[in-house]
Amino acid sequence: MAYTLTVANQKGGVGKTTTVINLGAALAEKGHRILLVDMDPQGGLSTSMGVESYFLDKTIYQVLTDGRTKLQDVIIQVREKIFVAPANIDLSAAEMELVSAIAREYILRDSLKAILPNYDFILIDTPPSLGLLTINALVAAKGVIIPLQCEYLAFRALRILLETIKKVKARLNRGLRIIGILPTMYDSRLTHSKEVLDEIRSIFGPLVFNTVVKKSVKFAEAPVAKMPILEYAPQHDGAEAYRKLAEEVLNVIQSKPQGQGG
């Protein structure tokens, strides 16, 4: 049965989509079957993996809203061991349509049940908001990874996300676990980046991954080539960072929940 991970942060531009794609690619390198679920109406994950989702008749939007489309009907294989459930701008209407739906927070979770045996890991990308799409992704998950840009304003916004995760865990998904906080877009030349990283580690301690993803233009170039950075520049520091992250994630999943991650 697949282990479902949601990558979430209500702040945009912190590396959520990059993390879903490249953590998925790193896990696939280890032989795991991976499903990437695009829950962002911008469809960045889909496009970055070579899926032209704007031309598709059925996407994750229909799965969530029409009551007939099954998740397996929209999944597209993009690599030997990587599959994508795509999204496009239609998904932006789902927030409004789900408001009146029965058990609206559980729709994604229930949609995933039938395909859980088909994959080892399901990774869910989320929009830059804490609306119903993100709530669905958190309710569907066993674990959540929080990419956190090494900048002060991004750090401040973390408190709101942690409060939301706490409420989801208490009311909707008691099994939800914070797998870790991933420092992203780190620039070792900047004192500010170092200070923010030090503060993150001092406050959250072992909940922060040892892996730090450094800022690099390669992360912007890889989606243009429709590739994870592990394919586009396999020896690059960014590719190695996500391979190390995959190791850390596997170790955390296999360990007992503790502290804030429990």
Tab-separated table of C-alpha atoms in Angstrom:
chain	number	residue	atom	x	y	z
A	1	MET	CA	0.000	0.000	0.000
A	2	ALA	CA	1.338	3.407	-0.976
A	3	TYR	CA	2.648	5.844	1.599
A	4	THR	CA	1.042	9.210	0.807
A	5	LEU	CA	3.066	12.389	1.301
A	6	THR	CA	1.722	15.907	0.891
A	7	VAL	CA	4.133	18.770	0.224
A	8	ALA	CA	2.562	21.950	1.572
A	9	ASN	CA	3.216	25.587	2.317
A	10	GLN	CA	0.695	28.365	1.762
A	11	LYS	CA	3.478	30.681	0.614
A	12	GLY	CA	4.190	30.523	-3.097
A	13	GLY	CA	7.627	30.129	-4.633
A	14	VAL	CA	9.182	28.081	-1.841
A	15	GLY	CA	9.887	24.935	-3.876
A	16	LYS	CA	6.797	22.744	-3.377
A	17	THR	CA	6.503	21.578	-6.981
A	18	THR	CA	10.275	21.216	-7.308
A	19	THR	CA	10.294	19.052	-4.201
A	20	VAL	CA	7.411	16.815	-5.322
A	21	ILE	CA	9.004	16.220	-8.732
A	22	ASN	CA	12.550	15.624	-7.573
A	23	LEU	CA	11.782	13.677	-4.415
A	24	GLY	CA	9.556	11.514	-6.591
A	25	ALA	CA	12.372	11.065	-9.102
A	26	ALA	CA	14.835	10.198	-6.333
A	27	LEU	CA	12.478	7.582	-4.899
A	28	ALA	CA	11.910	6.193	-8.397
A	29	GLU	CA	15.698	5.860	-8.799
A	30	LYS	CA	15.549	3.535	-5.806
A	31	GLY	CA	13.058	1.334	-7.616
A	32	HIS	CA	9.802	2.614	-6.125
A	33	ARG	CA	6.625	3.176	-8.164
A	34	ILE	CA	5.593	6.805	-7.740
A	35	LEU	CA	2.358	8.688	-8.346
A	36	LEU	CA	2.574	12.479	-8.422
A	37	VAL	CA	-0.772	14.192	-7.814
A	38	ASP	CA	-1.088	17.785	-9.023
A	39	MET	CA	-3.487	19.710	-6.771
A	40	ASP	CA	-2.361	23.146	-7.955
A	41	PRO	CA	-4.577	24.851	-10.583
A	42	GLN	CA	-1.422	26.327	-12.114
A	43	GLY	CA	-0.537	22.792	-13.233
A	44	GLY	CA	3.187	23.351	-12.788
A	45	LEU	CA	3.888	19.769	-11.801
A	46	SER	CA	2.021	18.403	-14.819
A	47	THR	CA	3.739	20.722	-17.286
A	48	SER	CA	7.172	20.141	-15.756
A	49	MET	CA	6.754	16.402	-16.292
A	50	GLY	CA	5.769	16.842	-19.933
A	51	VAL	CA	1.983	16.550	-19.551
A	52	GLU	CA	0.128	19.181	-21.603
A	53	SER	CA	-2.753	19.241	-19.144
A	54	TYR	CA	-4.535	22.201	-20.736
A	55	PHE	CA	-5.539	19.945	-23.638
A	56	LEU	CA	-6.889	17.118	-21.466
A	57	ASP	CA	-10.614	16.423	-21.167
A	58	LYS	CA	-10.239	14.881	-17.718
A	59	THR	CA	-7.909	15.872	-14.891
A	60	ILE	CA	-7.929	15.794	-11.101
A	61	TYR	CA	-10.668	18.447	-11.296
A	62	GLN	CA	-13.235	15.960	-12.625
A	63	VAL	CA	-12.115	13.390	-10.044
A	64	LEU	CA	-12.884	15.829	-7.236
A	65	THR	CA	-16.104	17.319	-8.550
A	66	ASP	CA	-18.201	15.205	-10.920
A	67	GLY	CA	-18.709	12.102	-8.794
A	68	ARG	CA	-18.112	9.791	-11.770
A	69	THR	CA	-14.493	10.153	-12.887
A	70	LYS	CA	-12.117	7.769	-11.130
A	71	LEU	CA	-8.550	8.725	-10.335
A	72	GLN	CA	-7.244	5.838	-12.427
A	73	ASP	CA	-9.040	7.369	-15.434
A	74	VAL	CA	-6.790	10.461	-15.431
A	75	ILE	CA	-3.391	9.032	-14.466
A	76	ILE	CA	-0.666	9.302	-17.124
A	77	GLN	CA	2.627	7.401	-17.099
A	78	VAL	CA	5.552	9.773	-17.715
A	79	ARG	CA	8.539	7.594	-16.801
A	80	GLU	CA	9.140	3.895	-16.230
A	81	LYS	CA	8.216	4.224	-12.551
A	82	ILE	CA	6.605	7.690	-12.392
A	83	PHE	CA	2.951	8.487	-13.008
A	84	VAL	CA	1.095	11.811	-12.880
A	85	ALA	CA	-2.490	12.718	-11.998
A	86	PRO	CA	-2.562	16.076	-13.825
A	87	ALA	CA	-4.263	19.395	-13.130
A	88	ASN	CA	-5.022	22.516	-15.115
A	89	ILE	CA	-6.746	25.852	-14.552
A	90	ASP	CA	-10.152	24.114	-14.304
A	91	LEU	CA	-9.112	23.075	-10.815
A	92	SER	CA	-9.404	26.685	-9.626
A	93	ALA	CA	-13.198	26.260	-9.731
A	94	ALA	CA	-13.059	23.276	-7.394
A	95	GLU	CA	-12.637	25.410	-4.261
A	96	MET	CA	-16.086	26.933	-4.861
A	97	GLU	CA	-17.734	23.703	-5.991
A	98	LEU	CA	-16.472	21.687	-3.035
A	99	VAL	CA	-17.927	24.103	-0.481
A	100	SER	CA	-21.347	22.460	-0.677
A	101	ALA	CA	-20.097	18.889	-1.178
A	102	ILE	CA	-20.823	16.228	1.421
A	103	ALA	CA	-17.670	15.178	3.305
A	104	ARG	CA	-15.811	17.682	1.160
A	105	GLU	CA	-12.485	17.329	3.018
A	106	TYR	CA	-12.313	13.584	2.323
A	107	ILE	CA	-12.905	13.500	-1.441
A	108	LEU	CA	-9.245	13.153	-2.465
A	109	ARG	CA	-8.556	10.591	0.254
A	110	ASP	CA	-11.487	8.475	-0.897
A	111	SER	CA	-10.445	8.835	-4.551
A	112	LEU	CA	-6.980	7.492	-3.735
A	113	LYS	CA	-8.166	4.331	-1.971
A	114	ALA	CA	-8.622	2.231	-5.097
A	115	ILE	CA	-5.122	2.885	-6.429
A	116	LEU	CA	-3.092	2.673	-3.202
A	117	PRO	CA	-1.925	-0.905	-3.952
A	118	ASN	CA	-0.520	0.205	-7.320
A	119	TYR	CA	2.229	2.475	-5.962
A	120	ASP	CA	4.877	2.634	-3.275
A	121	PHE	CA	4.614	6.381	-2.762
A	122	ILE	CA	2.041	9.028	-3.651
A	123	LEU	CA	3.318	12.602	-3.554
A	124	ILE	CA	0.790	15.449	-3.603
A	125	ASP	CA	1.624	18.962	-4.764
A	126	THR	CA	-0.529	21.744	-3.301
A	127	PRO	CA	-1.452	25.322	-4.253
A	128	PRO	CA	-0.099	28.381	-2.408
A	129	SER	CA	-3.135	28.606	-0.122
A	130	LEU	CA	-4.763	26.850	2.817
A	131	GLY	CA	-8.111	26.314	1.081
A	132	LEU	CA	-10.052	23.118	0.438
A	133	LEU	CA	-7.569	21.764	-2.093
A	134	THR	CA	-4.734	21.861	0.448
A	135	ILE	CA	-7.001	20.557	3.216
A	136	ASN	CA	-7.971	17.606	0.990
A	137	ALA	CA	-4.276	16.916	0.380
A	138	LEU	CA	-3.517	16.968	4.112
A	139	VAL	CA	-6.469	14.721	4.957
A	140	ALA	CA	-5.360	12.217	2.293
A	141	ALA	CA	-1.774	12.017	3.564
A	142	LYS	CA	0.106	10.022	6.140
A	143	GLY	CA	2.914	12.569	6.207
A	144	VAL	CA	3.576	16.170	5.261
A	145	ILE	CA	6.812	17.776	4.094
A	146	ILE	CA	7.159	21.547	4.430
A	147	PRO	CA	9.560	23.278	2.034
A	148	LEU	CA	10.713	26.492	3.664
A	149	GLN	CA	12.564	29.206	1.786
A	150	CYS	CA	15.513	30.516	3.799
A	151	GLU	CA	14.075	34.019	4.079
A	152	TYR	CA	12.537	35.769	7.067
A	153	LEU	CA	9.059	36.369	5.589
A	154	ALA	CA	8.743	32.722	4.557
A	155	PHE	CA	9.774	31.709	8.073
A	156	ARG	CA	7.082	33.919	9.621
A	157	ALA	CA	4.345	32.295	7.532
A	158	LEU	CA	5.283	28.854	8.856
A	159	ARG	CA	3.351	29.373	12.100
A	160	ILE	CA	0.017	29.584	10.245
A	161	LEU	CA	0.711	26.389	8.322
A	162	LEU	CA	1.701	24.493	11.472
A	163	GLU	CA	-1.527	25.605	13.156
A	164	THR	CA	-3.536	24.371	10.177
A	165	ILE	CA	-1.758	21.000	10.221
A	166	LYS	CA	-2.478	20.741	13.955
A	167	LYS	CA	-6.203	21.338	13.367
A	168	VAL	CA	-6.348	18.841	10.495
A	169	LYS	CA	-4.641	16.247	12.672
A	170	ALA	CA	-7.053	16.869	15.564
A	171	ARG	CA	-10.275	16.964	13.565
A	172	LEU	CA	-9.856	15.198	10.231
A	173	ASN	CA	-6.748	13.000	10.047
A	174	ARG	CA	-5.373	11.743	13.348
A	175	GLY	CA	-2.643	9.790	11.584
A	176	LEU	CA	-1.092	12.850	9.931
A	177	ARG	CA	2.582	13.305	10.721
A	178	ILE	CA	5.051	16.053	9.906
A	179	ILE	CA	7.897	14.213	8.198
A	180	GLY	CA	10.131	17.255	8.162
A	181	ILE	CA	10.841	20.851	7.236
A	182	LEU	CA	13.033	21.211	4.142
A	183	PRO	CA	15.164	24.373	3.868
A	184	THR	CA	15.103	25.516	0.228
A	185	MET	CA	16.612	28.250	-1.943
A	186	TYR	CA	19.510	28.535	0.445
A	187	ASP	CA	22.228	30.980	-0.624
A	188	SER	CA	25.446	30.390	1.339
A	189	ARG	CA	26.771	33.784	0.195
A	190	LEU	CA	24.074	35.620	2.142
A	191	THR	CA	24.286	36.183	5.871
A	192	HIS	CA	20.505	36.423	5.930
A	193	SER	CA	20.095	32.865	4.598
A	194	LYS	CA	22.492	31.546	7.220
A	195	GLU	CA	20.716	33.386	10.022
A	196	VAL	CA	17.290	32.115	8.971
A	197	LEU	CA	18.556	28.539	8.658
A	198	ASP	CA	20.150	28.746	12.115
A	199	GLU	CA	16.882	30.050	13.571
A	200	ILE	CA	14.845	27.321	11.912
A	201	ARG	CA	17.160	24.673	13.335
A	202	SER	CA	17.197	26.221	16.819
A	203	ILE	CA	13.384	26.333	16.995
A	204	PHE	CA	12.416	23.076	15.292
A	205	GLY	CA	15.512	20.986	15.968
A	206	PRO	CA	15.326	17.403	14.640
A	207	LEU	CA	12.155	18.209	12.675
A	208	VAL	CA	14.363	20.051	10.153
A	209	PHE	CA	15.939	17.827	7.511
A	210	ASN	CA	19.724	17.738	7.354
A	211	THR	CA	19.350	18.204	3.601
A	212	VAL	CA	19.432	21.828	2.456
A	213	VAL	CA	18.454	22.648	-1.123
A	214	LYS	CA	20.606	25.467	-2.458
A	215	LYS	CA	19.411	28.107	-4.877
A	216	SER	CA	20.355	27.262	-8.472
A	217	VAL	CA	19.302	28.228	-11.983
A	218	LYS	CA	19.223	24.504	-12.817
A	219	PHE	CA	15.928	24.250	-10.936
A	220	ALA	CA	14.434	26.758	-13.367
A	221	GLU	CA	15.978	25.114	-16.428
A	222	ALA	CA	14.872	21.542	-15.671
A	223	PRO	CA	11.075	22.161	-16.003
A	224	VAL	CA	11.656	23.842	-19.369
A	225	ALA	CA	13.275	20.569	-20.485
A	226	LYS	CA	10.305	18.664	-18.960
A	227	MET	CA	12.652	16.790	-16.651
A	228	PRO	CA	13.399	16.394	-12.965
A	229	ILE	CA	16.796	17.857	-12.125
A	230	LEU	CA	17.944	14.279	-11.469
A	231	GLU	CA	17.640	13.681	-15.221
A	232	TYR	CA	18.514	17.139	-16.463
A	233	ALA	CA	21.719	17.498	-14.413
A	234	PRO	CA	22.199	14.195	-12.563
A	235	GLN	CA	25.539	15.160	-10.999
A	236	HIS	CA	24.434	18.632	-9.899
A	237	ASP	CA	24.326	19.558	-6.199
A	238	GLY	CA	20.555	19.964	-6.470
A	239	ALA	CA	20.102	16.428	-7.754
A	240	GLU	CA	22.305	15.082	-4.973
A	241	ALA	CA	20.317	17.073	-2.407
A	242	TYR	CA	17.085	15.367	-3.416
A	243	ARG	CA	18.743	11.952	-3.357
A	244	LYS	CA	19.824	12.690	0.221
A	245	LEU	CA	16.321	13.934	1.022
A	246	ALA	CA	14.866	10.653	-0.236
A	247	GLU	CA	17.141	8.773	2.172
A	248	GLU	CA	16.075	11.015	5.059
A	249	VAL	CA	12.388	10.664	4.232
A	250	LEU	CA	12.652	6.873	4.118
A	251	ASN	CA	14.460	6.869	7.463
A	252	VAL	CA	11.835	9.100	9.101
A	253	ILE	CA	8.933	7.052	7.732
A	254	GLN	CA	10.484	3.877	9.090
A	255	SER	CA	11.036	5.400	12.539
A	256	LYS	CA	8.434	5.891	15.233
A	257	PRO	CA	6.717	9.325	15.307
A	258	GLN	CA	8.131	11.579	17.987
A	259	GLY	CA	8.060	15.198	19.106
A	260	GLN	CA	6.333	17.625	16.776
A	261	GLY	CA	6.406	15.122	13.963
A	262	GLY	CA	4.134	12.654	15.803
